[in-house]
PDB file of C-alpha atoms and ligand atoms in Angstrom:
ATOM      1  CA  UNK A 285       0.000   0.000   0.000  1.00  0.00           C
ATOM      2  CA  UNK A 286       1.446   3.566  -1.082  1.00  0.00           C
ATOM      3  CA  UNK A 287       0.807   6.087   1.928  1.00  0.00           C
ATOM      4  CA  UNK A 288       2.012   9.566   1.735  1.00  0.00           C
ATOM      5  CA  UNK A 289       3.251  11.232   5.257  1.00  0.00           C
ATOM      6  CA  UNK A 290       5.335  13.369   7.260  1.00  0.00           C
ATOM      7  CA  UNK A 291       8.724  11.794   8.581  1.00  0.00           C
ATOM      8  CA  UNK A 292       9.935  12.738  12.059  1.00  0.00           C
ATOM      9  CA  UNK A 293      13.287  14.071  12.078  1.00  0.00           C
ATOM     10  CA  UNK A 294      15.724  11.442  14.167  1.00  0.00           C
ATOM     11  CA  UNK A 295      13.790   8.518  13.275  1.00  0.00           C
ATOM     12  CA  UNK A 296      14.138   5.456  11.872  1.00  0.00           C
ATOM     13  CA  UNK A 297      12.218   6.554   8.849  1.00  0.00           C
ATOM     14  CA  UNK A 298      14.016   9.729   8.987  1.00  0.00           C
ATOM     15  CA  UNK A 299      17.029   7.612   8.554  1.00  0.00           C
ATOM     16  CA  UNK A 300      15.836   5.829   5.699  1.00  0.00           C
ATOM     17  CA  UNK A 301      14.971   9.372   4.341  1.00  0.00           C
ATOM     18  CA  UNK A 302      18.764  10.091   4.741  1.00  0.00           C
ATOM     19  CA  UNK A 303      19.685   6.667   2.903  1.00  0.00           C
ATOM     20  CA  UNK A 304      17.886   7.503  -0.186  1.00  0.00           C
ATOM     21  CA  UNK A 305      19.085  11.027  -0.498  1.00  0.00           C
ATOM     22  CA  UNK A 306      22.457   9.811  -0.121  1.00  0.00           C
ATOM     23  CA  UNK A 307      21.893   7.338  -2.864  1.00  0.00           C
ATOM     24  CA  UNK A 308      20.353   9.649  -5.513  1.00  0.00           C
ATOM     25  CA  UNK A 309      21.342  12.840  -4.911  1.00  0.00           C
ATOM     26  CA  UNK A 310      25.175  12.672  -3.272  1.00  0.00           C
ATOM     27  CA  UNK A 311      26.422   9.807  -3.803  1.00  0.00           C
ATOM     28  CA  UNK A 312      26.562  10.015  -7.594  1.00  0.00           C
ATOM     29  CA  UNK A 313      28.709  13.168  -7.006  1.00  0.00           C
ATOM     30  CA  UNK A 314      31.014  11.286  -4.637  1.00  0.00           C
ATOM     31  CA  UNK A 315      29.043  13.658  -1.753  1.00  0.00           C
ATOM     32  CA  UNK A 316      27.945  12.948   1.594  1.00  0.00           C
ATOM     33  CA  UNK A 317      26.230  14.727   4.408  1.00  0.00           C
ATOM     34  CA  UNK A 318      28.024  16.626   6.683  1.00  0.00           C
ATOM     35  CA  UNK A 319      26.680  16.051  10.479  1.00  0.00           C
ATOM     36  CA  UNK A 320      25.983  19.182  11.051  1.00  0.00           C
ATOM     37  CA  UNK A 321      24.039  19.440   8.096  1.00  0.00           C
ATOM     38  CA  UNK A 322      21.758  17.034   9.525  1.00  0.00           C
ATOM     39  CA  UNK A 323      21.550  18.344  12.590  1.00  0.00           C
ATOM     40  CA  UNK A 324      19.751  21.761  11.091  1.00  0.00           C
ATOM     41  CA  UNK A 325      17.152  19.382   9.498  1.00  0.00           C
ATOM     42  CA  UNK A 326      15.680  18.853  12.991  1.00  0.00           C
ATOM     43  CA  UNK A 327      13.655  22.362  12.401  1.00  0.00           C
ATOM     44  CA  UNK A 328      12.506  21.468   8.702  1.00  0.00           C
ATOM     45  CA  UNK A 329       9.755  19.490   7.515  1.00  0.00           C
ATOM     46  CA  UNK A 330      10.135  16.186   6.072  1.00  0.00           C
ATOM     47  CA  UNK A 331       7.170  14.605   3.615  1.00  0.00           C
ATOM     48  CA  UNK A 332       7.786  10.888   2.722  1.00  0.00           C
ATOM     49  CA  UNK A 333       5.881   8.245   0.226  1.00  0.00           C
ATOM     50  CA  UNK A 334       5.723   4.903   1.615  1.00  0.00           C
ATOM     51  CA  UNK A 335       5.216   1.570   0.000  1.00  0.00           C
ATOM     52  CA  UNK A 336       4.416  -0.590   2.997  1.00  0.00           C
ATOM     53  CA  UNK A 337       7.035   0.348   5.482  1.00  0.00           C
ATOM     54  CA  UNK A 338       9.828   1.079   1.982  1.00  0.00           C
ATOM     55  CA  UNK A 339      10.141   4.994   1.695  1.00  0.00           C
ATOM     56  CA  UNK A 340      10.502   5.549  -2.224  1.00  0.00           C
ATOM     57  CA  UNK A 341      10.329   9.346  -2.044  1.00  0.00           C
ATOM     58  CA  UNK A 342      11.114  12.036   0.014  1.00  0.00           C
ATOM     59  CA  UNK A 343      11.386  16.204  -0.092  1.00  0.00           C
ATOM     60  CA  UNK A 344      11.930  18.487   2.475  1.00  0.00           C
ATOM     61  CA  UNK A 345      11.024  22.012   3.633  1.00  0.00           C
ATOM     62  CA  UNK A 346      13.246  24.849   5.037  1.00  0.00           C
ATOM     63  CA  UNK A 347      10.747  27.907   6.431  1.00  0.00           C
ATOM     64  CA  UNK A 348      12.654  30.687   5.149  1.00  0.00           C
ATOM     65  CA  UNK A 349      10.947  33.253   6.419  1.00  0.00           C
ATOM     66  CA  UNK A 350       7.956  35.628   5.589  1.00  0.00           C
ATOM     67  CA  UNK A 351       5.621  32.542   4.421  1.00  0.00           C
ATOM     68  CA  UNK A 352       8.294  31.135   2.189  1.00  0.00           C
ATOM     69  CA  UNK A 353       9.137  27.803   1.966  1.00  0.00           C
ATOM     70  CA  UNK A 354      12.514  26.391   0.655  1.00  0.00           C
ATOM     71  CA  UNK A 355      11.752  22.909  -0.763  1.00  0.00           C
ATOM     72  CA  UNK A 356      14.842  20.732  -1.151  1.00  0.00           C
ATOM     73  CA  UNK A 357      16.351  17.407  -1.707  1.00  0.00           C
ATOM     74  CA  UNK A 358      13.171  15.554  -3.881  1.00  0.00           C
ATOM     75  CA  UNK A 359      14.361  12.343  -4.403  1.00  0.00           C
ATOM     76  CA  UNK A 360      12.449   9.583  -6.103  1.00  0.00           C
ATOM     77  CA  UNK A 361      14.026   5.973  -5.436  1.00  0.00           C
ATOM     78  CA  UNK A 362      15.256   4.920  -8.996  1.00  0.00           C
ATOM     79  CA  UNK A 363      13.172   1.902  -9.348  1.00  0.00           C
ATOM     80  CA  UNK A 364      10.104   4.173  -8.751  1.00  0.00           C
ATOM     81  CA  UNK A 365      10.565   7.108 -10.493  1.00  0.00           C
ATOM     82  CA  UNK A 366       8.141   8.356 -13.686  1.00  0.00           C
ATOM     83  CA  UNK A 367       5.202   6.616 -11.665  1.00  0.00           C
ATOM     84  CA  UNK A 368       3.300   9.896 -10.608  1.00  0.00           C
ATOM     85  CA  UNK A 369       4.637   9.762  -7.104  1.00  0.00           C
ATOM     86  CA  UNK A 370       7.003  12.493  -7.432  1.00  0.00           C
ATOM     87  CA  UNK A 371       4.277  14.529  -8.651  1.00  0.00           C
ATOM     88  CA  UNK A 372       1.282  13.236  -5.806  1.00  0.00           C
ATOM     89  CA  UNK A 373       4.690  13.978  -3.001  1.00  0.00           C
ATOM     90  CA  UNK A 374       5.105  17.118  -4.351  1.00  0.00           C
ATOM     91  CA  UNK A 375       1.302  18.334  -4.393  1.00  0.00           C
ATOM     92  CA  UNK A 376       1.217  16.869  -0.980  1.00  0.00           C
ATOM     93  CA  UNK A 377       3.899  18.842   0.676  1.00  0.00           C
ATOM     94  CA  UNK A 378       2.684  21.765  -0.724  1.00  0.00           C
ATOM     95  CA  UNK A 379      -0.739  21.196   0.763  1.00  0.00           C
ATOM     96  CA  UNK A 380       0.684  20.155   4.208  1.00  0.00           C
ATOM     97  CA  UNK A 381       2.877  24.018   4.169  1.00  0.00           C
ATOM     98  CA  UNK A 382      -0.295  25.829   2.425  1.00  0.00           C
ATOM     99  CA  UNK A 383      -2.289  24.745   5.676  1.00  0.00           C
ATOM    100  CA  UNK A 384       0.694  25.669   7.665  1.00  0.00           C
ATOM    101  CA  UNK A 385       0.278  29.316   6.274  1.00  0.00           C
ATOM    102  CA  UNK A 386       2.905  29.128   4.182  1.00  0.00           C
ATOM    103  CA  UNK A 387       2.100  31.589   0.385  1.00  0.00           C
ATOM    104  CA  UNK A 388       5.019  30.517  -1.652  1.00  0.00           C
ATOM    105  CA  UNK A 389       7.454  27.567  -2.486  1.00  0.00           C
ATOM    106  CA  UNK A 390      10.686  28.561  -3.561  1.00  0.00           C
ATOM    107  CA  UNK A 391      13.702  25.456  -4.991  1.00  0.00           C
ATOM    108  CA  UNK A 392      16.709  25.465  -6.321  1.00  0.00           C
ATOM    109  CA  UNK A 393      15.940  22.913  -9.405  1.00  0.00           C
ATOM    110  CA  UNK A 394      18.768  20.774 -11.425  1.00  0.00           C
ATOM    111  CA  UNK A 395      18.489  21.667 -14.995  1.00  0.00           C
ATOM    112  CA  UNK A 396      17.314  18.066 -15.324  1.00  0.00           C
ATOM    113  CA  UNK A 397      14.446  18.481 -13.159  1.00  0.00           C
ATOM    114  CA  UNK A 398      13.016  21.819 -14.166  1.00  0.00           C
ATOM    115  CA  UNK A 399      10.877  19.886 -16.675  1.00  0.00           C
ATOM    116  CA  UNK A 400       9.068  18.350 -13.651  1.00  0.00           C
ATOM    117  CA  UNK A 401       8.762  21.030 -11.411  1.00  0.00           C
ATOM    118  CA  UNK A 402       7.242  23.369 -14.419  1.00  0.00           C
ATOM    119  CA  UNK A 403       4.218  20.382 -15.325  1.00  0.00           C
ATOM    120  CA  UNK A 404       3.565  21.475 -11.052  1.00  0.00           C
ATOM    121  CA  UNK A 405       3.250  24.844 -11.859  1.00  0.00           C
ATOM    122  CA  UNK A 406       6.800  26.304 -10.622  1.00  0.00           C
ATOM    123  CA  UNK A 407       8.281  29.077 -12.872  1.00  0.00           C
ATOM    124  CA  UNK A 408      11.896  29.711 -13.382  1.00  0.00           C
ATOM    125  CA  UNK A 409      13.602  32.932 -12.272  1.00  0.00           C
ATOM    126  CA  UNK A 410      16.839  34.558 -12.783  1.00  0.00           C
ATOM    127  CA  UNK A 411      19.773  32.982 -14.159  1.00  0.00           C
ATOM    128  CA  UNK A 412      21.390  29.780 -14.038  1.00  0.00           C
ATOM    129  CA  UNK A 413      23.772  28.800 -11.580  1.00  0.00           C
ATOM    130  CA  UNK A 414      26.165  25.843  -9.876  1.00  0.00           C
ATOM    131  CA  UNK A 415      25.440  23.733  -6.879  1.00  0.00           C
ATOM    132  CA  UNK A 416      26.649  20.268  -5.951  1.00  0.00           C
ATOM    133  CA  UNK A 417      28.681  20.777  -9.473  1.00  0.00           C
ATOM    134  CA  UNK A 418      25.399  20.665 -11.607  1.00  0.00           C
ATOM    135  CA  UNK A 419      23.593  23.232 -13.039  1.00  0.00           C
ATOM    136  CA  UNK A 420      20.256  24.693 -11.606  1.00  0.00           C
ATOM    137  CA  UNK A 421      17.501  27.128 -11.814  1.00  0.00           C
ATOM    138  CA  UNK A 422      15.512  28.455  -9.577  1.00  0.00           C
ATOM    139  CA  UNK A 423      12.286  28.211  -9.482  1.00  0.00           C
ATOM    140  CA  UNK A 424       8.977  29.339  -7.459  1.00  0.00           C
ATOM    141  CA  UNK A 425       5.226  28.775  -7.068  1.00  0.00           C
ATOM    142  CA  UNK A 426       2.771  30.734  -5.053  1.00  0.00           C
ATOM    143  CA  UNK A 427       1.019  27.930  -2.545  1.00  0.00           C
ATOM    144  CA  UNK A 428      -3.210  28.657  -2.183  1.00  0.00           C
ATOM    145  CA  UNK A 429      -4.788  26.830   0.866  1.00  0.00           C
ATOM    146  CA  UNK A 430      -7.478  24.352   0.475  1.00  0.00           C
TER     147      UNK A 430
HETATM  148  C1  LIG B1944      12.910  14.375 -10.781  1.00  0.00           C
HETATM  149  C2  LIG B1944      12.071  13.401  -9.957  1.00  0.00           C
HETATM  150  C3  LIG B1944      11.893  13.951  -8.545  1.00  0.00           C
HETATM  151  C4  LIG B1944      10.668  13.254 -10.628  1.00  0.00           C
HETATM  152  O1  LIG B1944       9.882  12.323  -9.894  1.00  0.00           O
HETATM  153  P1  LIG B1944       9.051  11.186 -10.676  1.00  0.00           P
HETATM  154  O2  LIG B1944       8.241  10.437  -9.697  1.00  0.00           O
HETATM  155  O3  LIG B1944      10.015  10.398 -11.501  1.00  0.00           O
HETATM  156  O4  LIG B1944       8.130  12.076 -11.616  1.00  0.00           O
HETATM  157  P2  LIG B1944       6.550  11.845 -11.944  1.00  0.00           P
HETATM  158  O5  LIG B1944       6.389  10.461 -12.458  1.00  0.00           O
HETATM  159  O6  LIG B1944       5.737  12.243 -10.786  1.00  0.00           O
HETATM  160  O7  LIG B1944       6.370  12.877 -13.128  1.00  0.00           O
HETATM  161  C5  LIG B1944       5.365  13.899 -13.140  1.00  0.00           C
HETATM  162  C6  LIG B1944       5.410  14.573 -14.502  1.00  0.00           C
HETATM  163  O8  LIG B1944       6.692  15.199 -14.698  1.00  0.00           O
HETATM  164  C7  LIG B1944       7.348  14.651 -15.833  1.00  0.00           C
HETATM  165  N1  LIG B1944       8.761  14.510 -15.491  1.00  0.00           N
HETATM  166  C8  LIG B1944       9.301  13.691 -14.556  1.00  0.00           C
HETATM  167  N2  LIG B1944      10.637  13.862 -14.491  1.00  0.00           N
HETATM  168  C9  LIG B1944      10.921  14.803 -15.413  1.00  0.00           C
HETATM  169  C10 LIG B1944      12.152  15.425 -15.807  1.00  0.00           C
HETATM  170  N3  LIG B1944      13.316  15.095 -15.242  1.00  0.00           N
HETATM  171  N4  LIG B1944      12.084  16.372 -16.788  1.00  0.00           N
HETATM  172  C11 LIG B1944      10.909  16.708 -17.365  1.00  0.00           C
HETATM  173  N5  LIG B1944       9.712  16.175 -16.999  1.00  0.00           N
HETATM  174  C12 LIG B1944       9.733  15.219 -16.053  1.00  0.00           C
HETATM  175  C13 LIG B1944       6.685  13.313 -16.078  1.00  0.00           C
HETATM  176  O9  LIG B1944       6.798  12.931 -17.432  1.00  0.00           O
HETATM  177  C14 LIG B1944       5.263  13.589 -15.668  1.00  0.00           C
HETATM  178  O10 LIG B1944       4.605  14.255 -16.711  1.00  0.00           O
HETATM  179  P3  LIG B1944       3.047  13.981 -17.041  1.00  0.00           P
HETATM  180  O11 LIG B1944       2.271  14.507 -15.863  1.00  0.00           O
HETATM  181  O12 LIG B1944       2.799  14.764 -18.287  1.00  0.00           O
HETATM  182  O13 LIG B1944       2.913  12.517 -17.199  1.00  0.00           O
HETATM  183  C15 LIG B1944      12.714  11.988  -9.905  1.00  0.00           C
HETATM  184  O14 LIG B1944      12.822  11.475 -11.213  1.00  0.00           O
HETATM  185  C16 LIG B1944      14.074  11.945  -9.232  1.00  0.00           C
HETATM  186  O15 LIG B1944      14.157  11.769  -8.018  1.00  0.00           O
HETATM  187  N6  LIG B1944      15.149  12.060 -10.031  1.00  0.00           N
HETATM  188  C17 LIG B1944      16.527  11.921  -9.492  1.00  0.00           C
HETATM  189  C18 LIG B1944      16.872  12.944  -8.438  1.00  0.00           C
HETATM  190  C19 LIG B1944      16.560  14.371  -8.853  1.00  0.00           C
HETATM  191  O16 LIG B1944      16.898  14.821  -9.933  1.00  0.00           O
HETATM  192  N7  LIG B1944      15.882  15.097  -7.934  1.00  0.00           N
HETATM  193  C20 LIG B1944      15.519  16.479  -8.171  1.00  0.00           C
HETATM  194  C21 LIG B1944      16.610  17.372  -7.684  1.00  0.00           C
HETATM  195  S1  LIG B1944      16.206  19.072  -7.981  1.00  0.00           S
END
């Protein structure tokens, strides 16, 4: 069964969450998480889709401020991706932060990606840029509550 739901920082799931960030987004760059890095996440907010007890996607959110939300390391487990669920995680943590008051969604999108995150209604602004080594855009959506 595919359940979509928030992941509490520290725990086991969170450390699954960790695992499959690793794999797909650092690990491919020969990157890995600095501690302290982790240790921020405990004020962020961290949106999972599970497939029985598996996570096989995850995003999270940084409050930036002033009703902004910094959405950040989307990862869909490579065996799972170009299924929808990348789309129905996204929709739902932008639902979750709408309710939380949040008005806009702001990321930082590999060029790769932007395709995606434009079908959800994100819009590129400024110029391109470097992060992790790859190219990016970023990108931002105004969030409307239910
Ligand atoms: C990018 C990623 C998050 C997309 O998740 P996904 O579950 O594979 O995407 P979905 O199946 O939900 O796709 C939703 C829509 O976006 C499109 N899409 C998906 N990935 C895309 C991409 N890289 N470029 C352009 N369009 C894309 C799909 O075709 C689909 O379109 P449709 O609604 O017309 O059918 C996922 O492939 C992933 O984790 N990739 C590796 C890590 C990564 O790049 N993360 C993003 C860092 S910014």
């Amino acid at each position: 069964m595919t359940t979509l739901r928030e992941i509490a920082w520290g725990s086991r799931e969170y450390a699954q969450e960790v695992d499959l960030r690793y794999r797909l987004l650092r690990e491919p760059l020969g990157l890995w998480f600095r501690a302290t890095e982790l240790e921020a996440e405990e004020h962020e907010q961290h949106f999972g889709v599970f497939e029985g007890r598996r996570l096989v996607a995850c995003v999270v959110a940084r409050d930036l401020g002033g009703g902004v939300a910094h959405l950040r390391q989307m990862a869909v487990d490579a065996d799972r991706q170009g299924r929808g669920l990348g789309a129905r995680l996204l929709s739902f943590a932008e639902e979750r932060l709408a309710a939380r008051g949040f008005r806009e969604a702001v990321l930082h999108a590999r060029e790769t990606a932007v395709g995606f995150y434009a079908k959800a209604g994100y819009r590129v602004e400024g110029e391109p840029f470097e992060e992790v080594t790859l190219p990016h855009r970023r990108m931002r959506k105004s969030l409307t509550p239910r």
